[in-house]
Amino acid sequence: MTDHSHIAAAEADHINARVVSNRAHARQAFPDAPHLLNNASMNRAFDTISKWPGYTPTPLLDLPEIAAHCGVARVVYKDESTRLGLGAFKALGGAYAVADLVREQVAKGANVGEVTVATATDGNHGRSVAWGAQLAGCNAKIYIHEHVSRAREAAMQAYGAEVIRVHGNYEVSLADCRADAEANGWHLVSDTSWEGYVDVPRAIMAGYTVMGREIIDQLGAEALTHAFLPIGVGGLAAGVAAPLWAHMGTQLCNLISIESTMSCCFADSIEAGRPTLFDITEETLMAGLSCGEVSLVAWEILQPALSHSMAISDEAVAPLMRWFHERSPSIEAGECSTSGLAGLLQAHKTPQHWQSMDFDANSVVLLIGTEGATDPDLYAKIISGD
Ligand SMILES: Cc1ncc(COP(=O)(O)O)c(C=O)c1O
Protein backbone atom coordinates (compact mmCIF):
# COMPACT_ATOMS: atom_id res chain seq x y z
CA MET A 1 0.00 0.00 0.00
CA THR A 2 1.26 3.47 -0.80
CA ASP A 3 0.93 6.52 1.42
CA HIS A 4 -1.90 7.74 -0.71
CA SER A 5 -3.91 4.58 -0.31
CA HIS A 6 -3.69 4.85 3.49
CA ILE A 7 -5.11 8.37 3.29
CA ALA A 8 -7.78 7.24 0.82
CA ALA A 9 -8.74 4.44 3.23
CA ALA A 10 -9.14 7.01 6.01
CA GLU A 11 -11.39 9.09 3.76
CA ALA A 12 -13.63 6.18 2.75
CA ASP A 13 -17.36 6.77 2.65
CA HIS A 14 -18.18 3.87 4.96
CA ILE A 15 -16.45 5.69 7.84
CA ASN A 16 -19.03 7.21 10.09
CA ALA A 17 -18.14 10.82 10.95
CA ARG A 18 -20.60 12.82 13.00
CA VAL A 19 -20.23 16.58 13.42
CA VAL A 20 -22.16 18.58 16.01
CA SER A 21 -22.00 22.36 15.93
CA ASN A 22 -21.91 23.75 19.47
CA ARG A 23 -24.79 26.14 20.16
CA ALA A 24 -23.19 27.11 23.49
CA HIS A 25 -19.93 28.24 21.85
CA ALA A 26 -19.11 31.78 23.00
CA ARG A 27 -16.01 33.77 22.09
CA GLN A 28 -15.38 35.18 25.53
CA ALA A 29 -12.38 36.08 27.70
CA PHE A 30 -10.61 33.21 29.48
CA PRO A 31 -12.43 32.56 32.78
CA ASP A 32 -9.41 32.67 35.09
CA ALA A 33 -11.55 31.12 37.85
CA PRO A 34 -10.26 29.39 41.01
CA HIS A 35 -12.60 26.39 40.63
CA LEU A 36 -11.42 25.71 37.06
CA LEU A 37 -7.98 25.62 35.49
CA ASN A 38 -6.49 29.07 36.02
CA ASN A 39 -3.20 30.83 35.36
CA ALA A 40 -1.90 30.18 38.89
CA SER A 41 -2.56 26.40 38.80
CA MET A 42 -1.13 26.12 35.28
CA ASN A 43 2.07 27.93 36.31
CA ARG A 44 2.41 25.77 39.44
CA ALA A 45 2.11 22.57 37.38
CA PHE A 46 4.75 23.77 34.92
CA ASP A 47 7.14 24.75 37.73
CA THR A 48 6.88 21.27 39.29
CA ILE A 49 6.86 19.12 36.14
CA SER A 50 9.66 20.98 34.38
CA LYS A 51 11.92 19.94 37.27
CA TRP A 52 11.11 16.20 37.06
CA PRO A 53 13.94 13.90 36.00
CA GLY A 54 13.78 13.39 32.25
CA TYR A 55 11.43 16.30 31.53
CA THR A 56 11.80 17.78 28.09
CA PRO A 57 9.15 19.31 25.78
CA THR A 58 7.78 16.78 23.28
CA PRO A 59 8.19 17.69 19.58
CA LEU A 60 5.66 19.67 17.53
CA LEU A 61 6.04 18.12 14.08
CA ASP A 62 4.94 19.51 10.73
CA LEU A 63 2.84 17.33 8.43
CA PRO A 64 3.34 19.24 5.14
CA GLU A 65 1.89 16.42 3.02
CA ILE A 66 -1.40 16.60 4.95
CA ALA A 67 -1.45 20.40 4.73
CA ALA A 68 -1.00 20.13 0.93
CA HIS A 69 -3.64 17.38 0.67
CA CYS A 70 -6.21 19.46 2.57
CA GLY A 71 -5.21 22.80 1.00
CA VAL A 72 -4.42 24.53 4.31
CA ALA A 73 -1.36 26.56 5.35
CA ARG A 74 0.02 24.22 8.01
CA VAL A 75 -0.81 21.07 9.99
CA VAL A 76 1.18 20.45 13.16
CA TYR A 77 1.21 17.29 15.26
CA LYS A 78 2.15 17.31 18.95
CA ASP A 79 3.92 13.98 19.37
CA GLU A 80 3.47 12.65 22.92
CA SER A 81 5.01 9.25 22.17
CA THR A 82 8.22 10.22 23.95
CA ARG A 83 6.70 11.88 27.04
CA LEU A 84 8.84 11.09 30.08
CA GLY A 85 9.60 7.63 28.75
CA LEU A 86 5.98 6.57 29.42
CA GLY A 87 4.79 6.83 25.83
CA ALA A 88 1.75 9.05 26.33
CA PHE A 89 0.65 12.54 27.49
CA LYS A 90 -0.91 10.87 30.52
CA ALA A 91 2.54 10.82 32.12
CA LEU A 92 1.94 14.48 32.98
CA GLY A 93 -1.40 14.20 34.76
CA GLY A 94 -1.66 11.23 37.09
CA ALA A 95 1.91 11.56 38.32
CA TYR A 96 1.42 15.28 39.00
CA ALA A 97 -1.77 14.59 41.01
CA VAL A 98 0.07 11.90 43.02
CA ALA A 99 2.93 14.33 43.76
CA ASP A 100 0.41 16.95 44.89
CA LEU A 101 -1.50 14.51 47.07
CA VAL A 102 1.59 13.03 48.71
CA ARG A 103 2.91 16.50 49.46
CA GLU A 104 -0.40 17.36 51.13
CA GLN A 105 -0.51 14.10 53.19
CA VAL A 106 3.10 14.46 54.32
CA ALA A 107 2.37 18.06 55.35
CA LYS A 108 -0.44 16.62 57.51
CA GLY A 109 2.08 14.30 59.20
CA ALA A 110 1.60 11.06 57.21
CA ASN A 111 4.52 8.76 56.49
CA VAL A 112 4.86 8.54 52.70
CA GLY A 113 5.19 4.73 52.77
CA GLU A 114 1.75 4.50 54.39
CA VAL A 115 0.01 6.54 51.70
CA THR A 116 -1.86 4.47 49.11
CA VAL A 117 -3.26 5.92 45.90
CA ALA A 118 -5.86 4.07 43.83
CA THR A 119 -7.28 4.57 40.35
CA ALA A 120 -9.31 2.97 37.58
CA THR A 121 -7.84 3.10 34.10
CA ASP A 122 -7.80 1.90 30.50
CA GLY A 123 -4.03 1.76 30.82
CA ASN A 124 -2.25 5.05 30.22
CA HIS A 125 -3.55 6.98 33.23
CA GLY A 126 -2.78 4.01 35.48
CA ARG A 127 0.76 3.87 34.14
CA SER A 128 1.21 7.54 35.05
CA VAL A 129 -0.20 7.03 38.55
CA ALA A 130 2.01 3.95 39.06
CA TRP A 131 5.08 5.87 37.85
CA GLY A 132 4.19 8.90 40.01
CA ALA A 133 3.71 6.66 43.07
CA GLN A 134 7.12 5.10 42.50
CA LEU A 135 8.66 8.59 42.09
CA ALA A 136 6.96 9.80 45.30
CA GLY A 137 7.57 6.56 47.26
CA CYS A 138 3.91 5.66 48.04
CA ASN A 139 1.76 2.58 47.20
CA ALA A 140 -0.52 2.25 44.16
CA LYS A 141 -3.61 0.06 43.47
CA ILE A 142 -4.72 0.15 39.86
CA TYR A 143 -8.14 -1.17 38.72
CA ILE A 144 -8.50 -2.28 35.11
CA HIS A 145 -11.49 -3.64 33.18
CA GLU A 146 -11.69 -6.92 31.31
CA HIS A 147 -10.69 -5.47 27.91
CA VAL A 148 -7.41 -3.89 29.05
CA SER A 149 -4.56 -5.80 27.40
CA ARG A 150 -1.97 -7.87 29.30
CA ALA A 151 0.78 -5.64 27.92
CA ARG A 152 -0.80 -2.55 29.51
CA GLU A 153 -1.27 -4.47 32.78
CA ALA A 154 2.39 -5.52 32.80
CA ALA A 155 3.56 -1.96 32.15
CA MET A 156 1.83 -0.81 35.36
CA GLN A 157 3.14 -3.73 37.39
CA ALA A 158 6.64 -2.84 36.25
CA TYR A 159 6.39 0.37 38.31
CA GLY A 160 5.53 -1.64 41.42
CA ALA A 161 1.74 -1.11 41.38
CA GLU A 162 -0.77 -3.78 42.39
CA VAL A 163 -3.12 -4.28 39.42
CA ILE A 164 -6.68 -5.51 40.04
CA ARG A 165 -8.67 -6.75 37.03
CA VAL A 166 -12.49 -6.57 37.28
CA HIS A 167 -15.24 -8.11 35.12
CA GLY A 168 -17.08 -5.46 33.11
CA ASN A 169 -16.22 -2.16 31.43
CA TYR A 170 -14.41 1.02 32.57
CA GLU A 171 -17.41 2.25 34.57
CA VAL A 172 -17.43 -1.03 36.56
CA SER A 173 -13.69 -0.74 37.29
CA LEU A 174 -14.21 2.83 38.51
CA ALA A 175 -17.13 1.83 40.77
CA ASP A 176 -15.09 -1.01 42.34
CA CYS A 177 -12.08 1.26 42.81
CA ARG A 178 -14.18 3.96 44.50
CA ALA A 179 -15.79 1.44 46.87
CA ASP A 180 -12.47 -0.20 47.86
CA ALA A 181 -10.71 3.15 48.28
CA GLU A 182 -13.44 4.35 50.60
CA ALA A 183 -13.40 1.11 52.63
CA ASN A 184 -9.58 1.11 53.02
CA GLY A 185 -8.72 4.80 53.36
CA TRP A 186 -6.86 4.93 50.02
CA HIS A 187 -6.64 8.18 48.07
CA LEU A 188 -8.56 8.03 44.84
CA VAL A 189 -6.66 9.52 41.88
CA SER A 190 -9.40 9.48 39.27
CA ASP A 191 -9.02 11.42 36.03
CA THR A 192 -12.74 12.01 35.79
CA SER A 193 -14.70 14.24 38.14
CA TRP A 194 -18.21 14.10 39.49
CA GLU A 195 -20.31 16.05 41.99
CA GLY A 196 -18.04 16.66 45.01
CA TYR A 197 -14.88 15.10 43.47
CA VAL A 198 -12.99 17.84 41.67
CA ASP A 199 -9.60 18.55 43.31
CA VAL A 200 -7.68 15.53 41.97
CA PRO A 201 -9.09 15.61 38.41
CA ARG A 202 -8.33 19.32 38.33
CA ALA A 203 -4.73 18.64 39.41
CA ILE A 204 -4.45 15.99 36.67
CA MET A 205 -5.69 18.47 34.07
CA ALA A 206 -3.28 21.10 35.43
CA GLY A 207 -0.49 18.60 34.67
CA TYR A 208 -1.81 18.25 31.09
CA THR A 209 -1.68 22.03 30.58
CA VAL A 210 2.10 21.73 30.29
CA MET A 211 1.40 20.35 26.80
CA GLY A 212 -0.59 23.45 25.80
CA ARG A 213 2.13 25.70 27.15
CA GLU A 214 4.78 23.88 25.13
CA ILE A 215 2.63 24.13 21.97
CA ILE A 216 2.29 27.91 22.41
CA ASP A 217 6.07 28.26 22.86
CA GLN A 218 6.77 26.01 19.87
CA LEU A 219 4.40 27.93 17.56
CA GLY A 220 5.96 31.27 18.44
CA ALA A 221 4.28 34.07 16.50
CA GLU A 222 2.15 31.69 14.41
CA ALA A 223 -1.51 31.61 15.50
CA LEU A 224 -3.53 28.42 15.37
CA THR A 225 -6.89 28.60 13.64
CA HIS A 226 -8.08 25.06 14.50
CA ALA A 227 -7.28 22.32 17.01
CA PHE A 228 -8.63 18.77 17.15
CA LEU A 229 -8.78 17.62 20.77
CA PRO A 230 -9.16 13.86 21.43
CA ILE A 231 -11.73 13.06 24.12
CA GLY A 232 -12.17 10.28 26.65
CA VAL A 233 -13.59 12.04 29.71
CA GLY A 234 -12.37 15.43 28.44
CA GLY A 235 -9.37 16.01 30.72
CA LEU A 236 -6.76 16.15 27.97
CA ALA A 237 -8.94 18.42 25.83
CA ALA A 238 -9.56 20.82 28.72
CA GLY A 239 -5.86 20.70 29.63
CA VAL A 240 -4.90 21.85 26.13
CA ALA A 241 -7.86 24.21 25.67
CA ALA A 242 -7.22 26.19 28.88
CA PRO A 243 -3.69 27.46 28.09
CA LEU A 244 -4.68 28.16 24.46
CA TRP A 245 -7.69 30.13 25.71
CA ALA A 246 -5.63 31.99 28.32
CA HIS A 247 -3.15 32.87 25.54
CA MET A 248 -5.60 33.76 22.72
CA GLY A 249 -8.49 35.18 24.77
CA THR A 250 -11.49 36.21 22.66
CA GLN A 251 -9.48 35.25 19.54
CA LEU A 252 -9.43 31.60 20.64
CA CYS A 253 -9.19 29.32 17.60
CA ASN A 254 -11.86 26.78 16.65
CA LEU A 255 -11.61 23.85 19.04
CA ILE A 256 -13.08 20.59 17.78
CA SER A 257 -13.45 17.66 20.14
CA ILE A 258 -12.86 14.26 18.55
CA GLU A 259 -13.99 10.95 20.03
CA SER A 260 -15.15 7.51 18.99
CA THR A 261 -18.71 6.93 17.75
CA MET A 262 -18.67 3.97 20.18
CA SER A 263 -18.17 6.26 23.19
CA CYS A 264 -19.38 9.68 22.03
CA CYS A 265 -20.48 11.15 25.36
CA PHE A 266 -19.22 14.62 24.39
CA ALA A 267 -20.97 14.83 21.02
CA ASP A 268 -24.19 13.74 22.75
CA SER A 269 -23.62 16.21 25.60
CA ILE A 270 -22.81 19.12 23.27
CA GLU A 271 -25.91 18.30 21.23
CA ALA A 272 -28.10 18.10 24.35
CA GLY A 273 -26.50 21.16 26.00
CA ARG A 274 -25.81 19.21 29.21
CA PRO A 275 -23.66 16.25 30.37
CA THR A 276 -25.18 13.09 28.94
CA LEU A 277 -24.21 9.49 29.63
CA PHE A 278 -23.28 7.22 26.72
CA ASP A 279 -23.83 3.51 27.21
CA ILE A 280 -20.76 1.76 25.77
CA THR A 281 -21.75 -1.58 24.27
CA GLU A 282 -18.71 -2.13 22.05
CA GLU A 283 -15.08 -1.14 22.68
CA THR A 284 -13.34 1.16 20.21
CA LEU A 285 -9.79 0.31 19.09
CA MET A 286 -8.92 3.76 20.46
CA ALA A 287 -8.94 2.34 23.99
CA GLY A 288 -8.01 5.62 25.72
CA LEU A 289 -11.08 7.31 24.24
CA SER A 290 -13.51 4.67 25.51
CA CYS A 291 -15.35 6.63 28.23
CA GLY A 292 -19.10 7.07 28.51
CA GLU A 293 -19.26 9.95 30.97
CA VAL A 294 -17.83 13.46 30.76
CA SER A 295 -15.63 14.86 33.52
CA LEU A 296 -17.59 17.72 35.10
CA VAL A 297 -14.61 20.08 35.52
CA ALA A 298 -13.56 19.42 31.93
CA TRP A 299 -17.13 20.01 30.77
CA GLU A 300 -17.28 23.43 32.43
CA ILE A 301 -14.18 24.51 30.53
CA LEU A 302 -15.04 22.87 27.23
CA GLN A 303 -18.74 23.57 26.81
CA PRO A 304 -18.26 27.29 26.03
CA ALA A 305 -14.87 26.74 24.31
CA LEU A 306 -15.61 24.03 21.71
CA SER A 307 -16.80 25.23 18.33
CA HIS A 308 -17.68 21.69 17.21
CA SER A 309 -17.76 18.16 18.50
CA MET A 310 -16.90 15.26 16.20
CA ALA A 311 -17.16 11.50 16.54
CA ILE A 312 -15.55 8.98 14.22
CA SER A 313 -15.79 5.22 13.71
CA ASP A 314 -12.76 2.93 13.91
CA GLU A 315 -12.02 2.17 10.24
CA ALA A 316 -9.47 4.99 9.87
CA VAL A 317 -7.36 3.87 12.84
CA ALA A 318 -5.25 1.12 11.21
CA PRO A 319 -4.62 2.91 7.86
CA LEU A 320 -3.53 6.09 9.64
CA MET A 321 -1.26 4.25 12.09
CA ARG A 322 0.42 2.71 9.05
CA TRP A 323 0.59 6.08 7.30
CA PHE A 324 2.36 7.66 10.28
CA HIS A 325 4.69 4.67 10.54
CA GLU A 326 5.64 4.62 6.84
CA ARG A 327 6.07 8.36 6.26
CA SER A 328 9.53 9.86 6.40
CA PRO A 329 10.54 10.60 9.05
CA SER A 330 8.43 7.90 10.66
CA ILE A 331 6.13 8.77 13.58
CA GLU A 332 5.10 6.23 16.21
CA ALA A 333 1.37 6.92 16.54
CA GLY A 334 -0.78 4.69 18.74
CA GLU A 335 -4.49 4.09 18.16
CA CYS A 336 -5.79 7.30 19.82
CA SER A 337 -3.23 9.40 17.98
CA THR A 338 -5.02 8.86 14.68
CA SER A 339 -8.27 10.46 15.84
CA GLY A 340 -7.46 14.10 15.00
CA LEU A 341 -6.11 13.31 11.54
CA ALA A 342 -9.11 11.08 10.85
CA GLY A 343 -11.39 13.95 11.89
CA LEU A 344 -9.51 16.45 9.70
CA LEU A 345 -9.62 14.16 6.65
CA GLN A 346 -13.31 13.40 7.09
CA ALA A 347 -14.11 17.09 7.57
CA HIS A 348 -12.07 17.91 4.46
CA LYS A 349 -13.92 15.51 2.19
CA THR A 350 -17.34 16.90 3.20
CA PRO A 351 -17.69 20.49 1.87
CA GLN A 352 -20.54 21.25 4.23
CA HIS A 353 -18.39 20.36 7.29
CA TRP A 354 -15.31 22.10 5.86
CA GLN A 355 -17.26 25.33 5.47
CA SER A 356 -19.11 25.10 8.77
CA MET A 357 -15.76 24.71 10.56
CA ASP A 358 -14.30 27.72 8.66
CA PHE A 359 -11.32 25.93 7.12
CA ASP A 360 -9.54 27.74 4.28
CA ALA A 361 -6.10 28.13 2.66
CA ASN A 362 -4.81 30.10 5.65
CA SER A 363 -5.77 27.53 8.29
CA VAL A 364 -3.15 26.39 10.80
CA VAL A 365 -4.32 23.13 12.34
CA LEU A 366 -3.17 21.37 15.51
CA LEU A 367 -3.47 17.59 15.91
CA ILE A 368 -2.48 15.81 19.10
CA GLY A 369 -0.69 12.48 18.99
CA THR A 370 -1.64 11.46 22.50
CA GLU A 371 0.26 8.16 22.55
CA GLY A 372 2.95 6.09 20.89
CA ALA A 373 3.00 2.28 20.97
CA THR A 374 1.59 2.07 24.51
CA ASP A 375 0.46 -1.47 23.68
CA PRO A 376 3.47 -2.74 21.69
CA ASP A 377 1.87 -6.07 20.65
CA LEU A 378 -1.23 -4.42 19.28
CA TYR A 379 0.87 -1.73 17.59
CA ALA A 380 3.05 -4.32 15.83
CA LYS A 381 -0.01 -6.33 14.79
CA ILE A 382 -1.78 -3.29 13.30
CA ILE A 383 1.32 -2.00 11.51
CA SER A 384 2.04 -5.39 9.95
CA GLY A 385 -1.59 -5.71 8.84
CA ASP A 386 -2.07 -9.21 10.35
C1 LIG B 1 -3.84 7.84 24.56
C2 LIG B 1 -5.00 8.61 25.05
N1 LIG B 1 -5.50 9.60 24.30
C3 LIG B 1 -6.53 10.34 24.73
C4 LIG B 1 -7.16 10.10 25.94
C5 LIG B 1 -8.33 10.95 26.37
O1 LIG B 1 -8.06 11.70 27.53
P1 LIG B 1 -9.20 12.12 28.55
O2 LIG B 1 -9.78 10.88 29.15
O3 LIG B 1 -8.52 12.99 29.54
O4 LIG B 1 -10.22 12.86 27.75
C6 LIG B 1 -6.67 9.07 26.74
C7 LIG B 1 -7.28 8.77 28.04
O5 LIG B 1 -7.00 7.78 28.67
C8 LIG B 1 -5.57 8.30 26.29
O6 LIG B 1 -5.05 7.31 27.03
PDB file of C-alpha atoms in Angstrom, residues 30 48 53 55 81 88 100 107 114 127 141-142 154 199 206 222 224 244 268 287 290 302 304 321 325 376 379:
ATOM      1  CA  PHE A  30     -10.612  33.211  29.484  1.00  0.00           C
ATOM      2  CA  THR A  48       6.880  21.266  39.287  1.00  0.00           C
ATOM      3  CA  PRO A  53      13.937  13.896  36.001  1.00  0.00           C
ATOM      4  CA  TYR A  55      11.434  16.303  31.530  1.00  0.00           C
ATOM      5  CA  SER A  81       5.012   9.247  22.167  1.00  0.00           C
ATOM      6  CA  ALA A  88       1.745   9.052  26.330  1.00  0.00           C
ATOM      7  CA  ASP A 100       0.410  16.954  44.889  1.00  0.00           C
ATOM      8  CA  ALA A 107       2.367  18.065  55.353  1.00  0.00           C
ATOM      9  CA  GLU A 114       1.751   4.504  54.390  1.00  0.00           C
ATOM     10  CA  ARG A 127       0.757   3.866  34.143  1.00  0.00           C
ATOM     11  CA  LYS A 141      -3.609   0.059  43.474  1.00  0.00           C
ATOM     12  CA  ILE A 142      -4.717   0.150  39.858  1.00  0.00           C
ATOM     13  CA  ALA A 154       2.389  -5.523  32.800  1.00  0.00           C
ATOM     14  CA  ASP A 199      -9.601  18.548  43.305  1.00  0.00           C
ATOM     15  CA  ALA A 206      -3.277  21.095  35.430  1.00  0.00           C
ATOM     16  CA  GLU A 222       2.148  31.688  14.406  1.00  0.00           C
ATOM     17  CA  LEU A 224      -3.529  28.421  15.369  1.00  0.00           C
ATOM     18  CA  LEU A 244      -4.678  28.164  24.456  1.00  0.00           C
ATOM     19  CA  ASP A 268     -24.187  13.741  22.753  1.00  0.00           C
ATOM     20  CA  ALA A 287      -8.945   2.345  23.991  1.00  0.00           C
ATOM     21  CA  SER A 290     -13.506   4.671  25.514  1.00  0.00           C
ATOM     22  CA  LEU A 302     -15.039  22.875  27.229  1.00  0.00           C
ATOM     23  CA  PRO A 304     -18.262  27.294  26.025  1.00  0.00           C
ATOM     24  CA  MET A 321      -1.255   4.254  12.092  1.00  0.00           C
ATOM     25  CA  HIS A 325       4.688   4.668  10.544  1.00  0.00           C
ATOM     26  CA  PRO A 376       3.471  -2.739  21.686  1.00  0.00           C
ATOM     27  CA  TYR A 379       0.874  -1.733  17.593  1.00  0.00           C
TER      28      TYR A 379
END
